[in-house]
Amino acid sequence: MYLVVQAHLRDGIKSGHWTVGDRLPSEAELVAQFGVSRMTVNRALRELEQEGLIRRQQGAGSFVAPLERVAGTLVIRDIHEEIAARGHRHEAEILQMGERRARRGEAQLLGLETGVRLFYSHILHRENGLPLQLEERLVNPACAPDYLAQDFKLFTPTAYLLQVAPLTGAQYQIEAAAANTEQAAALGLQPGDPCLVIERVSRSPSGTVTWVRLVHPGARHVLTGSFDA
Amino acid sequence: MYLVVQAHLRDGIKSGHWTVGDRLPSEAELVAQFGVSRMTVNRALRELEQEGLIRRQQGAGSFVAPLERVAGTLVIRDIHEEIAARGHRHEAEILQMGERRARRGEAQLLGLETGVRLFYSHILHRENGLPLQLEERLVNPACAPDYLAQDFKLFTPTAYLLQVAPLTGAQYQIEAAAANTEQAAALGLQPGDPCLVIERVSRSPSGTVTWVRLVHPGARHVLTGSFDA
DNA sequence: CAGTGGTCTAGACCACTAC
DNA sequence: TAGTGGTCTAGACCACTGA
C-alpha cells in the first residue's frame, strides 16, 4: 500500500497537479483517503523525501521540493563488466607492471610516507580490438601484497583488489585533459587529443588501497545518467 | 534508536568486522540486542539497503553488499550557485539569443516536429573574469514563451526555466571533446583543446523544456564526488 | 520445518510550527 | 492551541529460503 500512496503523489507531481513549493496532503489526510495506517503513509512520504522529491518539515507539512539540482547516481563500473554488458570482446594488454619508490605526491595519494615502495601497473583495455581505456594504477602493497603475481589478462585489477580489500569508500574526479605522448601512443591518438579522465582513490578498512587514473579517448567514451520524478 | 542500530552496523562494516558477503545479525537478533521493536530494526536495515551498503533477501538474511561499483550522486549545479559557493564573482555574457527554425535533429531532442520554431541562446559564464562555461541552449517555446524577453545577466536560464517549468526529469551525458573554433574563441582556448562537455535534456509536466550543452575548458573544470560506507 | 525478511496495524508520546 | 511530522511499540500475517 505504501507504493500506492507513493505512486499517487508521484503522479500528482509529474502531472503538475502539485508543483514546486506546494503543500501536499498531510499524513492524516492520506490516512483517511487511502484507509491505511499512519505508519504506512509515513513510510511512503519518508522515502519520497530520501529521493529528494519532497521536503518535509515538522509542524508545517510536506512540500514539493525545488528540484534545482540535476542529480543522478553516477556509476563507474569495472571496464570488463561494462564491455561485456555491451556484448563486446574485452582484451587487456599489460604495458608496465612493477615495484618502485613513491615519487613526490604519489605517497600522499595513498596516505603513505614519501619514499616507501609501492606497486604500479599500466594496462590498456580494448573493446573489440579498439583501445578504450588506459588504466594507470598505484597500489598500496600493505593491502594487496600479491598484486604483482596476478595475471591481469584474466581479470581486471579492479576485480582483484575488490576481492582482497573490500571497498568502504572512494573519491573520484572527472575531467577532460589532453593526451600526453605516452597516453596517445597507447590509445592510438595524437598527443593533445581530448580524453575523458577519471581519477579515483579507494579505501578499505586496512587503509587506502589504490589510486587509479582511467584515460579514455574523448570520442569513444561518455558517461550517462538520468533522474526521474 | 534506529540511528543507533545503523551506526552499530556501519561501524562493523567500516572496521571490517563484517566484510563483503558476510551475513549480518537478523532482525530478531538485533531486536534482542538493542531492546527495541522489530519495526525500528527493520527501518535501520531498510535504509542501509537503500544506501546500497547491504543487501537483504527474504528468507535468507541481510548481507554486506559487494560494493563493486563505485557509485555516487553526481550533482550538476546551476553555474551561478556553483561560482557563488566558492565566493567568486560570476558574470554572464550573452553571445547570441533569438528564435529560428529547428535544424535536423534539434527538434528531435526536444520531442518536437522538424521545422518548428524554437528559441536558442549562447551564453558565456565567467568566474572572476575567467571563462568557465559556454552554455549552448535550445528552448521549447511552448514551455517558456517569454524566454527571449529575459535578461540573463541578472539570473541564469537554468534558474529562470526552473521557475516557469518545474523539473520532473532529466537525462545527461558527460564527455570530453575538442573545442571547435566558435567554442575556442568564446572560452579563450585554441581550437582542438580538450573540453569537458555536459549535455542535458530537461523534462517538465508540459513536455521537454530545454536541451543544453555546457562546454568547459578541460583544465579549469572538474566534476568530483565521493561515496562512503 | 524453523527462520528470515516484507508489510501492515492501531495505537502512543514527543517536538515543532503557525495562528 | 490545533495540526504537523518524528519516532517507537507489540503485535500480526505473509512469502520466501535453506536444511
mmCIF file of C-alpha atoms in Angstrom, chain A residues 3-157:
data_model
loop_
_atom_site.group_PDB
_atom_site.id
_atom_site.type_symbol
_atom_site.label_atom_id
_atom_site.label_comp_id
_atom_site.label_asym_id
_atom_site.label_seq_id
_atom_site.Cartn_x
_atom_site.Cartn_y
_atom_site.Cartn_z
ATOM 1 C CA LEU A 3 3.698 2.049 -3.007
ATOM 2 C CA VAL A 4 0.156 3.029 -3.950
ATOM 3 C CA VAL A 5 0.390 6.162 -1.862
ATOM 4 C CA GLN A 6 3.767 6.959 -3.387
ATOM 5 C CA ALA A 7 2.510 6.445 -6.907
ATOM 6 C CA HIS A 8 -0.391 8.783 -6.205
ATOM 7 C CA LEU A 9 1.923 11.535 -5.009
ATOM 8 C CA ARG A 10 4.474 10.962 -7.758
ATOM 9 C CA ASP A 11 1.786 11.199 -10.406
ATOM 10 C CA GLY A 12 0.456 14.397 -8.927
ATOM 11 C CA ILE A 13 3.899 15.949 -9.042
ATOM 12 C CA LYS A 14 4.788 14.676 -12.501
ATOM 13 C CA SER A 15 1.488 15.903 -13.903
ATOM 14 C CA GLY A 16 1.873 19.309 -12.358
ATOM 15 C CA HIS A 17 -1.128 18.927 -10.055
ATOM 16 C CA TRP A 18 1.283 19.843 -7.270
ATOM 17 C CA THR A 19 4.226 21.950 -8.274
ATOM 18 C CA VAL A 20 7.369 23.289 -6.607
ATOM 19 C CA GLY A 21 6.616 24.596 -3.125
ATOM 20 C CA ASP A 22 3.047 23.310 -2.983
ATOM 21 C CA ARG A 23 1.911 21.664 0.178
ATOM 22 C CA LEU A 24 0.966 18.016 -0.139
ATOM 23 C CA PRO A 25 -1.832 16.366 1.831
ATOM 24 C CA SER A 26 -0.882 15.745 5.449
ATOM 25 C CA GLU A 27 -0.261 12.269 6.785
ATOM 26 C CA ALA A 28 -3.644 12.304 8.463
ATOM 27 C CA GLU A 29 -5.395 13.238 5.218
ATOM 28 C CA LEU A 30 -3.663 10.460 3.322
ATOM 29 C CA VAL A 31 -4.546 8.014 6.096
ATOM 30 C CA ALA A 32 -8.208 8.948 5.638
ATOM 31 C CA GLN A 33 -8.023 8.958 1.848
ATOM 32 C CA PHE A 34 -6.401 5.546 1.465
ATOM 33 C CA GLY A 35 -7.694 3.858 4.601
ATOM 34 C CA VAL A 36 -4.253 2.769 5.741
ATOM 35 C CA SER A 37 -2.360 3.293 8.961
ATOM 36 C CA ARG A 38 -0.217 6.302 9.597
ATOM 37 C CA MET A 39 2.983 4.219 9.605
ATOM 38 C CA THR A 40 2.269 3.211 6.035
ATOM 39 C CA VAL A 41 1.696 6.762 4.876
ATOM 40 C CA ASN A 42 4.718 7.885 6.835
ATOM 41 C CA ARG A 43 6.925 5.394 5.062
ATOM 42 C CA ALA A 44 5.674 6.480 1.665
ATOM 43 C CA LEU A 45 6.445 10.109 2.433
ATOM 44 C CA ARG A 46 9.782 9.410 4.109
ATOM 45 C CA GLU A 47 11.044 7.555 1.062
ATOM 46 C CA LEU A 48 9.980 10.337 -1.266
ATOM 47 C CA GLU A 49 11.941 12.714 0.913
ATOM 48 C CA GLN A 50 15.029 10.500 0.734
ATOM 49 C CA GLU A 51 14.733 10.614 -3.036
ATOM 50 C CA GLY A 52 14.744 14.379 -2.850
ATOM 51 C CA LEU A 53 11.329 14.680 -4.447
ATOM 52 C CA ILE A 54 9.649 16.278 -1.453
ATOM 53 C CA ARG A 55 10.747 18.178 1.611
ATOM 54 C CA ARG A 56 9.136 17.620 4.999
ATOM 55 C CA GLN A 57 9.060 19.953 7.931
ATOM 56 C CA GLN A 58 7.902 19.024 11.373
ATOM 57 C CA GLY A 59 4.988 21.158 12.423
ATOM 58 C CA ALA A 60 4.462 22.567 8.952
ATOM 59 C CA GLY A 61 3.822 19.849 6.394
ATOM 60 C CA SER A 62 5.192 18.129 3.299
ATOM 61 C CA PHE A 63 6.065 20.193 0.244
ATOM 62 C CA VAL A 64 7.176 19.559 -3.313
ATOM 63 C CA ALA A 65 10.944 20.052 -3.288
ATOM 64 C CA PRO A 66 12.626 22.532 -5.582
ATOM 65 C CA LEU A 67 14.450 20.211 -7.960
ATOM 66 C CA GLU A 68 17.030 22.833 -8.648
ATOM 67 C CA ARG A 69 19.847 20.399 -8.827
ATOM 68 C CA VAL A 70 20.034 17.866 -11.562
ATOM 69 C CA ALA A 71 21.339 14.964 -9.595
ATOM 70 C CA GLY A 72 21.761 11.386 -10.526
ATOM 71 C CA THR A 73 23.661 8.370 -9.401
ATOM 72 C CA LEU A 74 26.808 8.120 -11.400
ATOM 73 C CA VAL A 75 28.047 4.583 -11.599
ATOM 74 C CA ILE A 76 31.587 3.812 -12.560
ATOM 75 C CA ARG A 77 31.718 0.182 -13.497
ATOM 76 C CA ASP A 78 34.549 -2.226 -13.907
ATOM 77 C CA ILE A 79 35.658 -1.911 -17.522
ATOM 78 C CA HIS A 80 35.344 -5.622 -18.168
ATOM 79 C CA GLU A 81 31.762 -5.664 -16.910
ATOM 80 C CA GLU A 82 30.934 -2.616 -18.972
ATOM 81 C CA ILE A 83 32.281 -4.068 -22.213
ATOM 82 C CA ALA A 84 30.777 -7.484 -21.557
ATOM 83 C CA ALA A 85 27.396 -5.882 -20.902
ATOM 84 C CA ARG A 86 27.512 -4.464 -24.424
ATOM 85 C CA GLY A 87 28.148 -7.945 -25.737
ATOM 86 C CA HIS A 88 31.622 -6.999 -26.906
ATOM 87 C CA ARG A 89 35.023 -8.564 -26.539
ATOM 88 C CA HIS A 90 37.396 -7.256 -23.877
ATOM 89 C CA GLU A 91 41.177 -7.617 -24.045
ATOM 90 C CA ALA A 92 43.776 -6.336 -21.638
ATOM 91 C CA GLU A 93 47.388 -5.595 -22.532
ATOM 92 C CA ILE A 94 49.863 -5.149 -19.691
ATOM 93 C CA LEU A 95 52.121 -2.275 -20.688
ATOM 94 C CA GLN A 96 54.051 -1.888 -17.451
ATOM 95 C CA MET A 97 53.963 -3.537 -14.071
ATOM 96 C CA GLY A 98 56.390 -3.476 -11.183
ATOM 97 C CA GLU A 99 57.515 -2.006 -7.932
ATOM 98 C CA ARG A 100 59.254 1.304 -7.256
ATOM 99 C CA ARG A 101 59.725 4.053 -4.722
ATOM 100 C CA ALA A 102 56.870 6.530 -4.458
ATOM 101 C CA ARG A 103 57.540 9.794 -6.241
ATOM 102 C CA ARG A 104 56.639 13.127 -4.770
ATOM 103 C CA GLY A 105 52.872 13.313 -4.300
ATOM 104 C CA GLU A 106 52.242 9.664 -5.066
ATOM 105 C CA ALA A 107 52.733 8.533 -1.494
ATOM 106 C CA GLN A 108 50.388 11.275 -0.378
ATOM 107 C CA LEU A 109 47.627 9.933 -2.637
ATOM 108 C CA LEU A 110 47.800 6.617 -0.812
ATOM 109 C CA GLY A 111 48.292 8.115 2.635
ATOM 110 C CA LEU A 112 51.820 6.667 2.866
ATOM 111 C CA GLU A 113 55.197 8.230 3.565
ATOM 112 C CA THR A 114 57.374 9.540 0.766
ATOM 113 C CA GLY A 115 59.936 7.056 -0.490
ATOM 114 C CA VAL A 116 58.002 3.952 0.524
ATOM 115 C CA ARG A 117 57.866 1.172 -2.070
ATOM 116 C CA LEU A 118 54.642 0.675 -3.965
ATOM 117 C CA PHE A 119 53.281 -1.310 -6.885
ATOM 118 C CA TYR A 120 52.292 0.208 -10.199
ATOM 119 C CA SER A 121 50.680 -1.041 -13.382
ATOM 120 C CA HIS A 122 49.736 0.411 -16.744
ATOM 121 C CA ILE A 123 47.138 -1.621 -18.567
ATOM 122 C CA LEU A 124 45.435 -0.936 -21.894
ATOM 123 C CA HIS A 125 41.860 -2.160 -22.256
ATOM 124 C CA ARG A 126 40.442 -2.789 -25.719
ATOM 125 C CA GLU A 127 36.833 -3.214 -26.799
ATOM 126 C CA ASN A 128 36.606 -5.358 -29.905
ATOM 127 C CA GLY A 129 40.239 -4.539 -30.565
ATOM 128 C CA LEU A 130 39.806 -0.765 -30.261
ATOM 129 C CA PRO A 131 41.658 0.973 -27.412
ATOM 130 C CA LEU A 132 39.066 2.203 -24.901
ATOM 131 C CA GLN A 133 40.821 2.795 -21.622
ATOM 132 C CA LEU A 134 44.352 3.281 -20.342
ATOM 133 C CA GLU A 135 44.491 2.331 -16.679
ATOM 134 C CA GLU A 136 47.382 3.858 -14.717
ATOM 135 C CA ARG A 137 47.392 2.464 -11.210
ATOM 136 C CA LEU A 138 49.293 2.685 -7.932
ATOM 137 C CA VAL A 139 48.707 0.030 -5.289
ATOM 138 C CA ASN A 140 49.451 0.028 -1.579
ATOM 139 C CA PRO A 141 51.496 -3.176 -1.032
ATOM 140 C CA ALA A 142 50.252 -3.451 2.532
ATOM 141 C CA CYS A 143 46.695 -4.002 1.256
ATOM 142 C CA ALA A 144 47.498 -6.287 -1.668
ATOM 143 C CA PRO A 145 50.923 -7.912 -1.159
ATOM 144 C CA ASP A 146 50.451 -10.391 -4.024
ATOM 145 C CA TYR A 147 49.363 -7.774 -6.578
ATOM 146 C CA LEU A 148 52.372 -8.276 -8.868
ATOM 147 C CA ALA A 149 51.857 -12.039 -9.050
ATOM 148 C CA GLN A 150 48.436 -11.722 -10.705
ATOM 149 C CA ASP A 151 47.672 -12.204 -14.386
ATOM 150 C CA PHE A 152 45.552 -9.234 -15.320
ATOM 151 C CA LYS A 153 44.756 -10.660 -18.710
ATOM 152 C CA LEU A 154 42.376 -12.985 -16.862
ATOM 153 C CA PHE A 155 40.676 -10.463 -14.539
ATOM 154 C CA THR A 156 40.957 -6.741 -14.007
ATOM 155 C CA PRO A 157 42.917 -5.151 -11.161
#
